[in-house]
CSV table of C-alpha atoms in Angstrom, one decimal:
chain,number,residue,atom,x,y,z
C,224,MET,CA,92.6,215.2,194.2
C,225,THR,CA,94.2,219.2,195.3
C,226,ASN,CA,94.1,220.6,198.6
C,227,SER,CA,94.3,224.1,196.5
C,228,LEU,CA,91.0,226.0,196.8
C,229,ASN,CA,90.4,228.6,194.3
C,230,PRO,CA,87.6,229.9,192.1
C,231,ILE,CA,86.6,229.5,188.5
C,232,GLN,CA,89.4,230.3,186.8
C,233,GLU,CA,88.0,233.3,184.0
C,234,ASP,CA,88.7,230.4,180.6
C,235,LYS,CA,86.8,228.3,182.4
C,236,ARG,CA,83.1,231.0,182.5
C,237,THR,CA,81.0,230.6,180.3
C,238,ALA,CA,80.7,233.0,178.3
C,239,ILE,CA,77.0,233.3,176.8
C,240,VAL,CA,76.1,233.3,180.7
C,241,ASP,CA,77.3,236.2,181.3
C,242,ILE,CA,76.0,237.9,178.9
C,243,LEU,CA,72.7,237.1,180.4
C,244,ARG,CA,73.7,238.7,183.1
C,245,GLY,CA,74.8,241.4,181.6
C,246,TRP,CA,70.9,242.1,180.0
C,247,ALA,CA,69.3,241.2,183.6
C,248,LEU,CA,71.5,244.1,184.6
C,249,LEU,CA,69.7,246.4,182.6
C,250,GLY,CA,66.7,245.9,183.6
C,251,VAL,CA,67.6,245.5,187.4
C,252,ALA,CA,68.6,249.2,186.5
C,253,ILE,CA,66.0,250.3,184.4
C,254,GLY,CA,63.6,248.6,187.6
C,255,ASN,CA,64.9,250.5,189.9
C,256,TYR,CA,66.0,253.9,188.0
C,257,VAL,CA,61.6,254.3,187.6
C,258,ASP,CA,60.7,253.3,191.1
C,259,PHE,CA,62.6,256.2,191.9
C,260,ARG,CA,59.9,258.2,190.1
C,261,TYR,CA,57.2,256.7,192.3
C,262,ILE,CA,59.0,257.5,195.5
C,263,GLY,CA,55.8,259.9,197.6
C,264,LEU,CA,53.0,259.2,194.5
C,265,ASP,CA,50.1,256.7,193.7
C,266,ARG,CA,51.4,254.8,190.9
C,267,PHE,CA,48.1,253.4,190.3
C,268,ILE,CA,46.1,256.8,189.5
C,269,GLN,CA,50.0,258.8,188.6
C,270,LYS,CA,49.4,260.0,184.8
C,271,LYS,CA,52.6,259.4,182.7
C,272,GLY,CA,51.3,261.5,179.2
C,273,ALA,CA,51.4,259.7,176.1
C,274,PHE,CA,55.1,259.0,175.8
C,275,SER,CA,56.1,257.8,178.3
C,276,GLU,CA,52.3,255.2,178.5
C,277,VAL,CA,54.2,253.7,175.9
C,278,ILE,CA,57.4,253.9,177.4
C,279,SER,CA,55.8,252.5,180.5
C,280,PHE,CA,55.3,249.2,178.8
C,281,PHE,CA,58.0,248.4,177.2
C,282,ASN,CA,59.3,248.0,180.3
C,283,LEU,CA,56.6,246.9,181.7
C,284,THR,CA,57.1,244.1,179.3
C,285,PHE,CA,60.3,243.2,178.4
C,286,PHE,CA,62.3,244.2,181.7
C,287,SER,CA,59.9,244.3,185.0
C,288,ALA,CA,59.7,241.7,186.7
C,289,LYS,CA,61.9,240.2,183.9
C,290,SER,CA,64.7,241.0,185.0
C,291,TRP,CA,65.4,239.3,188.6
C,292,THR,CA,63.6,236.4,187.1
C,293,LEU,CA,66.4,235.5,185.6
C,294,LEU,CA,69.0,236.8,187.9
C,295,SER,CA,67.9,233.7,189.8
C,296,ILE,CA,68.7,231.1,187.3
C,297,LEU,CA,71.8,232.8,187.2
C,298,PHE,CA,72.3,232.7,190.8
C,299,GLY,CA,71.5,228.5,190.9
C,300,TYR,CA,73.9,227.7,187.9
C,301,GLY,CA,76.7,229.7,189.1
C,302,PHE,CA,75.9,227.8,192.7
C,303,ALA,CA,76.3,224.5,191.2
C,304,ILE,CA,79.8,225.9,190.2
C,305,LEU,CA,80.7,227.6,193.1
C,306,ILE,CA,79.9,224.1,195.1
C,307,ASN,CA,81.1,221.4,192.2
C,308,ASN,CA,85.1,223.6,192.7
C,309,VAL,CA,85.4,222.5,196.4
C,310,ALA,CA,83.9,220.0,196.0
C,311,GLU,CA,86.2,218.6,194.1
C,312,LYS,CA,89.0,220.2,196.0
C,313,GLY,CA,87.9,217.9,199.5
C,314,LYS,CA,86.7,220.9,201.3
C,315,ASN,CA,83.8,221.1,203.0
C,316,PRO,CA,81.4,223.4,200.8
C,317,VAL,CA,78.6,223.8,203.1
C,318,SER,CA,80.9,225.7,205.2
C,319,PHE,CA,82.4,227.7,202.7
C,320,PHE,CA,79.3,228.9,200.9
C,321,CYS,CA,77.7,229.5,204.4
C,322,TRP,CA,80.4,231.8,205.5
C,323,ARG,CA,80.4,233.4,201.2
C,324,MET,CA,76.4,233.8,201.7
C,325,PHE,CA,77.2,235.5,205.3
C,326,ILE,CA,79.1,237.8,203.0
C,327,LEU,CA,76.6,238.4,200.1
C,328,PHE,CA,74.2,239.3,203.3
C,329,ALA,CA,76.7,242.0,204.2
C,330,PHE,CA,76.6,243.4,201.3
C,331,ALA,CA,72.9,243.5,200.9
C,332,PHE,CA,73.1,245.5,204.0
C,333,VAL,CA,75.5,248.4,203.1
C,334,ASN,CA,73.4,248.4,199.1
C,335,SER,CA,69.7,248.7,201.4
C,336,ALA,CA,70.9,251.6,203.0
C,337,PHE,CA,71.6,253.3,199.3
C,338,TRP,CA,68.2,251.9,198.1
C,339,LEU,CA,65.3,250.2,199.0
C,340,GLY,CA,64.2,247.5,197.0
C,341,ASP,CA,68.6,245.1,197.4
C,342,ILE,CA,67.7,242.3,196.2
C,343,LEU,CA,71.3,240.6,197.1
C,344,LYS,CA,69.8,239.4,201.6
C,345,ASP,CA,67.6,237.4,198.6
C,346,TYR,CA,70.5,235.8,197.4
C,347,ALA,CA,72.2,235.5,200.1
C,348,PHE,CA,69.5,234.3,202.4
C,349,LEU,CA,68.4,231.8,199.9
C,350,GLY,CA,71.3,230.4,198.5
C,351,LEU,CA,71.7,228.4,202.2
C,352,PHE,CA,68.5,226.9,201.2
C,353,LEU,CA,69.9,225.7,197.9
C,354,LEU,CA,72.1,224.0,200.0
C,355,LEU,CA,69.6,221.6,200.4
C,356,PHE,CA,69.7,219.9,196.3
C,357,TYR,CA,73.6,220.2,196.2
C,358,ARG,CA,73.9,216.0,196.0
C,359,SER,CA,70.1,216.0,194.5
C,360,SER,CA,70.2,213.9,191.0
C,361,PRO,CA,69.5,216.3,188.3
C,362,ARG,CA,65.4,214.7,188.5
C,363,THR,CA,65.0,215.6,191.9
C,364,ILE,CA,66.0,218.7,191.7
C,365,LEU,CA,63.8,220.1,188.0
C,366,THR,CA,60.8,218.3,189.4
C,367,SER,CA,60.9,220.5,192.5
C,368,SER,CA,61.1,223.8,190.3
C,369,ILE,CA,58.6,222.7,187.9
C,370,VAL,CA,55.6,221.1,191.3
C,371,LEU,CA,56.5,224.7,193.3
C,372,LEU,CA,56.2,226.9,189.5
C,373,VAL,CA,52.6,225.4,188.4
C,374,PHE,CA,52.4,225.7,192.3
C,375,ILE,CA,52.8,229.4,191.9
C,376,PRO,CA,49.6,231.1,191.0
C,377,PHE,CA,47.9,229.0,194.3
C,378,LEU,CA,50.3,230.5,196.7
C,379,THR,CA,50.4,234.4,195.3
C,380,ALA,CA,46.4,234.0,195.2
C,381,TYR,CA,46.4,233.3,198.2
C,382,ILE,CA,49.3,235.5,199.6
C,383,ASN,CA,47.9,238.6,198.8
C,384,SER,CA,44.6,237.7,200.0
C,385,ILE,CA,45.0,237.5,204.0
C,386,LYS,CA,45.3,241.3,205.6
C,387,GLN,CA,48.5,242.8,206.4
C,388,THR,CA,48.8,245.6,207.7
C,389,LEU,CA,52.1,247.2,206.7
C,390,PRO,CA,53.1,252.0,206.3
C,391,ASP,CA,53.7,252.4,203.3
C,392,VAL,CA,57.0,253.7,204.5
C,393,GLN,CA,57.0,255.6,199.6
C,394,SER,CA,54.0,258.1,200.8
C,395,THR,CA,54.3,258.3,204.2
C,396,ALA,CA,54.9,261.6,205.3
C,397,LYS,CA,56.6,260.3,208.5
C,398,TYR,CA,58.7,258.1,206.4
C,399,LEU,CA,59.0,260.7,203.1
C,400,LYS,CA,60.1,263.2,205.4
C,401,LEU,CA,63.8,261.0,205.9
C,402,PHE,CA,63.8,261.3,202.2
C,403,TYR,CA,63.6,264.4,200.9
C,404,SER,CA,66.8,265.2,204.1
C,405,ASP,CA,70.1,266.5,203.0
C,406,ASN,CA,72.2,264.2,205.6
C,407,TRP,CA,73.4,260.6,204.5
C,408,LEU,CA,71.8,259.2,207.8
C,409,ASP,CA,68.5,260.6,206.8
C,410,VAL,CA,68.1,258.9,203.8
C,411,PHE,CA,70.0,255.6,205.4
C,412,GLN,CA,67.7,254.7,207.0
C,413,PHE,CA,64.6,255.4,204.4
C,414,ASN,CA,66.2,253.1,202.7
C,415,LEU,CA,66.6,250.5,205.4
C,416,LEU,CA,62.6,250.8,206.8
C,417,GLY,CA,61.5,250.6,203.2
C,418,THR,CA,63.5,246.9,202.4
C,419,TYR,CA,62.5,245.9,205.8
C,420,TYR,CA,58.2,247.4,206.0
C,421,GLN,CA,58.4,246.5,201.9
C,422,GLU,CA,60.2,243.5,201.6
C,423,MET,CA,61.1,241.5,205.3
C,424,ILE,CA,57.8,241.4,206.3
C,425,ASN,CA,56.0,242.4,203.6
C,426,LEU,CA,54.3,238.8,203.1
C,427,PRO,CA,54.0,238.9,199.3
C,428,TYR,CA,57.3,239.5,198.4
C,429,ALA,CA,58.8,237.4,202.1
C,430,ILE,CA,56.8,233.9,201.0
C,431,THR,CA,56.1,234.4,196.9
C,432,VAL,CA,58.5,236.4,195.4
C,433,HIS,CA,61.0,234.3,197.4
C,434,VAL,CA,59.7,230.2,196.4
C,435,VAL,CA,59.4,233.2,193.1
C,436,MET,CA,63.5,232.8,194.0
C,437,PHE,CA,64.1,229.9,194.5
C,438,ALA,CA,61.8,227.5,192.0
C,439,LEU,CA,63.5,229.2,189.4
C,440,MET,CA,67.6,229.4,191.2
C,441,LEU,CA,67.2,225.4,191.3
C,442,LEU,CA,65.9,225.3,188.0
C,443,GLY,CA,69.9,227.3,186.8
C,444,PHE,CA,71.3,224.1,189.4
C,445,TYR,CA,69.6,222.1,186.7
C,446,ALA,CA,71.2,223.9,183.8
C,447,GLN,CA,74.3,223.2,184.8
C,448,LYS,CA,74.0,219.6,186.4
C,449,ILE,CA,73.1,219.0,182.7
C,450,ASN,CA,75.9,221.6,180.9
C,451,PHE,CA,73.3,223.8,179.5
C,452,PHE,CA,74.8,226.6,178.6
C,453,ASN,CA,77.6,225.3,177.6
C,454,ARG,CA,75.8,223.1,174.1
C,455,LEU,CA,74.0,225.7,173.2
C,456,PRO,CA,74.9,224.3,169.3
C,457,GLU,CA,73.7,221.4,169.8
C,458,LEU,CA,71.3,222.3,171.4
C,459,LYS,CA,69.7,224.4,169.2
C,460,LYS,CA,66.6,222.8,168.1
C,461,SER,CA,65.6,222.5,171.7
C,462,LEU,CA,65.8,226.1,172.6
C,463,LYS,CA,63.6,227.0,169.1
C,464,ARG,CA,61.5,224.9,170.4
C,465,THR,CA,61.7,226.7,173.7
C,466,LEU,CA,60.9,230.0,172.4
C,467,ILE,CA,58.2,229.7,170.8
C,468,ILE,CA,56.4,227.3,173.7
C,469,THR,CA,57.3,230.3,175.4
C,470,PHE,CA,55.6,233.0,173.7
C,471,PHE,CA,52.9,230.9,173.5
C,472,LEU,CA,53.0,231.1,177.3
C,473,ALA,CA,53.0,234.6,177.8
C,474,ILE,CA,50.3,235.1,175.8
C,475,ALA,CA,48.2,232.4,177.4
C,476,SER,CA,49.0,233.1,180.4
C,477,GLY,CA,49.1,237.1,179.8
C,478,ILE,CA,45.4,236.6,179.6
C,479,LEU,CA,43.7,234.6,182.0
C,480,PHE,CA,45.4,237.4,183.5
C,481,GLN,CA,43.2,239.9,182.3
C,482,ILE,CA,40.5,238.1,182.3
C,483,PHE,CA,40.6,236.6,185.8
C,484,LEU,CA,41.4,240.5,187.2
C,485,LYS,CA,37.6,240.9,186.7
C,486,GLN,CA,36.8,237.2,188.1
C,487,THR,CA,37.5,238.3,191.8
C,488,VAL,CA,35.5,235.2,192.5
C,489,VAL,CA,38.6,232.6,191.4
C,490,PHE,CA,41.4,235.5,191.5
C,491,THR,CA,41.5,234.6,195.4
C,492,TYR,CA,42.5,231.5,194.5
C,493,PHE,CA,43.6,231.4,191.2
C,494,ASN,CA,46.6,234.3,189.5
C,495,PRO,CA,48.0,233.7,187.1
C,496,VAL,CA,51.3,236.7,187.1
C,497,PHE,CA,54.4,235.6,187.5
C,498,TRP,CA,53.3,232.7,185.1
C,499,THR,CA,53.4,235.8,182.6
C,500,ILE,CA,56.6,236.8,183.2
C,501,ILE,CA,58.7,233.8,184.0
C,502,SER,CA,57.0,233.0,180.2
C,503,THR,CA,58.4,235.9,178.8
C,504,MET,CA,61.7,235.9,180.6
C,505,LEU,CA,62.4,233.1,179.6
C,506,PHE,CA,61.1,234.2,175.5
C,507,ILE,CA,63.5,236.6,176.0
C,508,ALA,CA,66.6,235.1,177.4
C,509,SER,CA,66.2,231.9,174.7
C,510,GLY,CA,65.7,234.6,171.6
C,511,ILE,CA,69.8,236.0,173.6
C,512,CYS,CA,70.7,232.8,173.5
C,513,LEU,CA,69.6,231.4,169.4
C,514,LEU,CA,71.1,234.8,168.3
C,515,TYR,CA,74.5,234.3,170.9
C,516,THR,CA,75.0,230.4,169.9
C,517,ASN,CA,74.1,232.2,166.2
C,518,GLY,CA,76.9,234.0,165.5
C,519,LYS,CA,75.1,237.6,165.7
C,520,LEU,CA,75.3,240.8,167.6
C,521,LYS,CA,78.5,240.3,168.4
C,522,THR,CA,80.3,243.4,170.1
C,523,VAL,CA,77.1,244.3,171.3
C,524,PHE,CA,77.2,241.0,173.0
C,525,ASN,CA,81.0,241.5,174.0
C,526,TYR,CA,79.9,244.4,175.7
C,527,PHE,CA,77.2,243.0,177.4
C,528,ARG,CA,80.0,239.9,178.9
C,529,VAL,CA,81.9,242.7,180.8
C,530,SER,CA,79.5,244.2,182.5
C,531,GLY,CA,78.2,240.3,183.6
C,532,LYS,CA,81.7,239.9,184.8
C,533,MET,CA,81.0,242.2,186.8
C,534,THR,CA,77.8,242.5,187.9
C,535,LEU,CA,77.6,243.1,191.6
C,536,THR,CA,79.6,246.0,190.9
C,537,ASN,CA,77.7,247.6,188.5
C,538,TYR,CA,74.7,246.1,190.8
C,539,LEU,CA,76.5,248.6,193.5
C,540,MET,CA,77.2,250.9,191.3
C,541,GLN,CA,73.8,251.8,189.9
C,542,ASN,CA,72.1,252.0,193.3
C,543,ILE,CA,74.5,254.6,194.9
C,544,ILE,CA,74.3,256.6,192.0
C,545,ALA,CA,70.6,256.6,192.2
C,546,PHE,CA,70.9,257.7,195.7
C,547,PHE,CA,72.8,261.0,194.9
C,548,LEU,CA,71.1,262.1,191.5
C,549,PHE,CA,67.4,261.3,193.6
C,550,SER,CA,67.7,261.8,197.0
C,551,GLY,CA,67.8,264.8,199.9
C,552,ALA,CA,71.7,264.2,200.3
C,553,GLY,CA,72.3,264.3,196.7
C,554,PHE,CA,71.2,266.3,193.7
C,555,LYS,CA,67.0,265.8,194.6
C,556,ILE,CA,65.7,264.7,191.6
C,557,TYR,CA,63.6,263.1,193.9
C,558,ASN,CA,59.8,262.0,191.7
C,559,THR,CA,59.5,266.0,189.8
C,560,LEU,CA,60.3,264.8,185.9
C,561,PRO,CA,58.1,262.5,183.7
C,562,TYR,CA,58.6,258.1,183.7
C,563,TRP,CA,60.9,258.2,180.5
C,564,PHE,CA,63.4,260.6,182.1
C,565,TYR,CA,64.2,257.2,184.2
C,566,PHE,CA,63.7,254.9,182.0
C,567,PHE,CA,66.3,257.2,179.6
C,568,LEU,CA,68.3,258.0,182.5
C,569,ALA,CA,69.0,254.1,183.5
C,570,ILE,CA,69.9,253.0,179.7
C,571,PHE,CA,72.4,256.2,180.1
C,572,VAL,CA,73.9,254.9,183.1
C,573,PHE,CA,74.4,251.0,181.9
C,574,THR,CA,75.8,251.7,178.4
C,575,ILE,CA,78.1,254.2,180.7
C,576,GLN,CA,78.6,251.4,182.8
C,577,LEU,CA,80.1,248.7,179.3
C,578,PHE,CA,82.4,251.2,179.1
C,579,ILE,CA,83.8,251.5,182.4
C,580,SER,CA,83.3,247.4,182.8
C,581,LYS,CA,85.7,247.1,179.6
C,582,TRP,CA,88.1,249.4,179.8
C,583,TRP,CA,88.9,247.9,183.5
C,584,LEU,CA,88.4,244.2,182.6
C,585,ASP,CA,91.7,245.2,180.3
C,586,ARG,CA,93.4,245.8,183.1
C,587,TYR,CA,92.5,244.0,186.3
C,588,ASN,CA,91.6,240.2,186.8
C,589,TYR,CA,87.8,241.4,188.9
C,590,GLY,CA,85.8,244.4,189.7
C,591,PRO,CA,86.7,245.3,192.6
C,592,VAL,CA,83.4,244.1,194.6
C,593,GLU,CA,83.9,240.3,193.2
C,594,TRP,CA,87.4,240.7,193.8
C,595,LEU,CA,87.2,242.0,197.3
C,596,TRP,CA,83.9,239.0,197.8
C,597,ARG,CA,87.1,236.7,196.7
C,598,VAL,CA,89.4,237.4,199.0
C,599,LEU,CA,87.2,237.5,201.3
C,600,SER,CA,85.3,234.1,200.6
C,601,TYR,CA,88.6,232.0,199.7
C,602,ARG,CA,90.5,233.9,202.2
C,603,LYS,CA,92.8,234.6,200.8
C,604,MET,CA,95.1,237.2,198.7
C,605,PHE,CA,94.7,236.9,194.9
C,606,PRO,CA,96.3,239.7,192.8
C,607,LEU,CA,93.8,241.8,191.3
C,608,LYS,CA,95.7,244.3,188.8
C,609,LYS,CA,96.6,242.0,185.8
C,610,THR,CA,100.5,240.6,186.0
C,611,ILE,CA,101.0,239.0,181.4
C,612,GLN,CA,100.6,235.9,182.6
C,613,SER,CA,97.1,236.6,184.3
C,614,GLU,CA,96.6,238.6,180.7
C,615,THR,CA,97.6,235.5,178.4
C,616,ILE,CA,95.8,233.6,181.3
C,617,THR,CA,92.5,235.9,180.9
C,618,ASN,CA,92.5,236.3,176.8
C,619,VAL,CA,92.1,232.2,175.9
C,620,LYS,CA,88.0,233.3,175.5
C,621,PRO,CA,85.6,231.8,173.6
C,622,ILE,CA,85.1,233.2,170.8
C,623,LEU,CA,81.7,235.3,170.8
């Protein structure tokens, strides 16, 4: 046992996990950019136009909420790998991970100043609760995840029935003037207030969404315990079954949601919307895993992989770019353009990030924010720029 505590080596990273992170990052970009379309507008009565309606349906079906749920699974998976790595070095994984989550909270605060829909604070908060399970058996972790997932429709219905009066930061004039201001500090204040009122103390988010995230983090924890992502070739039949089962579950739960939506009494006690979201997300993720295992889309997956290796950097940059494009402190686009513009702009920004990520990782060992997080977490310096030796190690990768 060695006392040298270091991050996971690049040659030990699992390619499909980074590919899935890259895919999820695309959905996050689309969701966040589309949300700017509704700041100052009522999204439920706003007419989009025929083309935008089609794009909106596509987004709702394949991306909306599917990305942060997938990232929750991958966060749990990464947590398990990190905990194992720290424990194997003879270090205290609890103190190390608490410190690492504190740093993530700091990144979350910065990100919340640029975007009122930050998700880093949620992962940092729930990551602390994952520590309660780090010694648990795979069976205990899976059982806990399943129990929470089964319970979610009842929790969703109950929490939604609670009357809570909070200011609507995105449509109230006194808050919107902050967003429209050309003063950076005003826009920062708008975003921080939005984060507080819409997420931190808003019960459907603060309770329901966090329970969903945590259940999926446990599922990712379990996936690492059984070495799932490294055994995809031998699990092809299971992947195909999962693909079929989740497809029909997504359709069935979606139909249930529409039926119960019209039955006020039933809907008060049972709201299956997250079953639909999670089933669809698992269907898409299973499909990506199958394509990867069958050797399809190698070039595309290679670009998604490098983007996934810089998830934190790319996520923060997406929000900073949006800050300057849409707010009063930047180009003042606001909500003035059609829905489809925000959708395709997100794809454009993400595509540019794919090429930048590849260029960057050809020259550097980590994304800049990933590097900073590692340095602060391990409290030691790591080489950012690649040397001949580090290039040799990094290039020992699984073939895509």
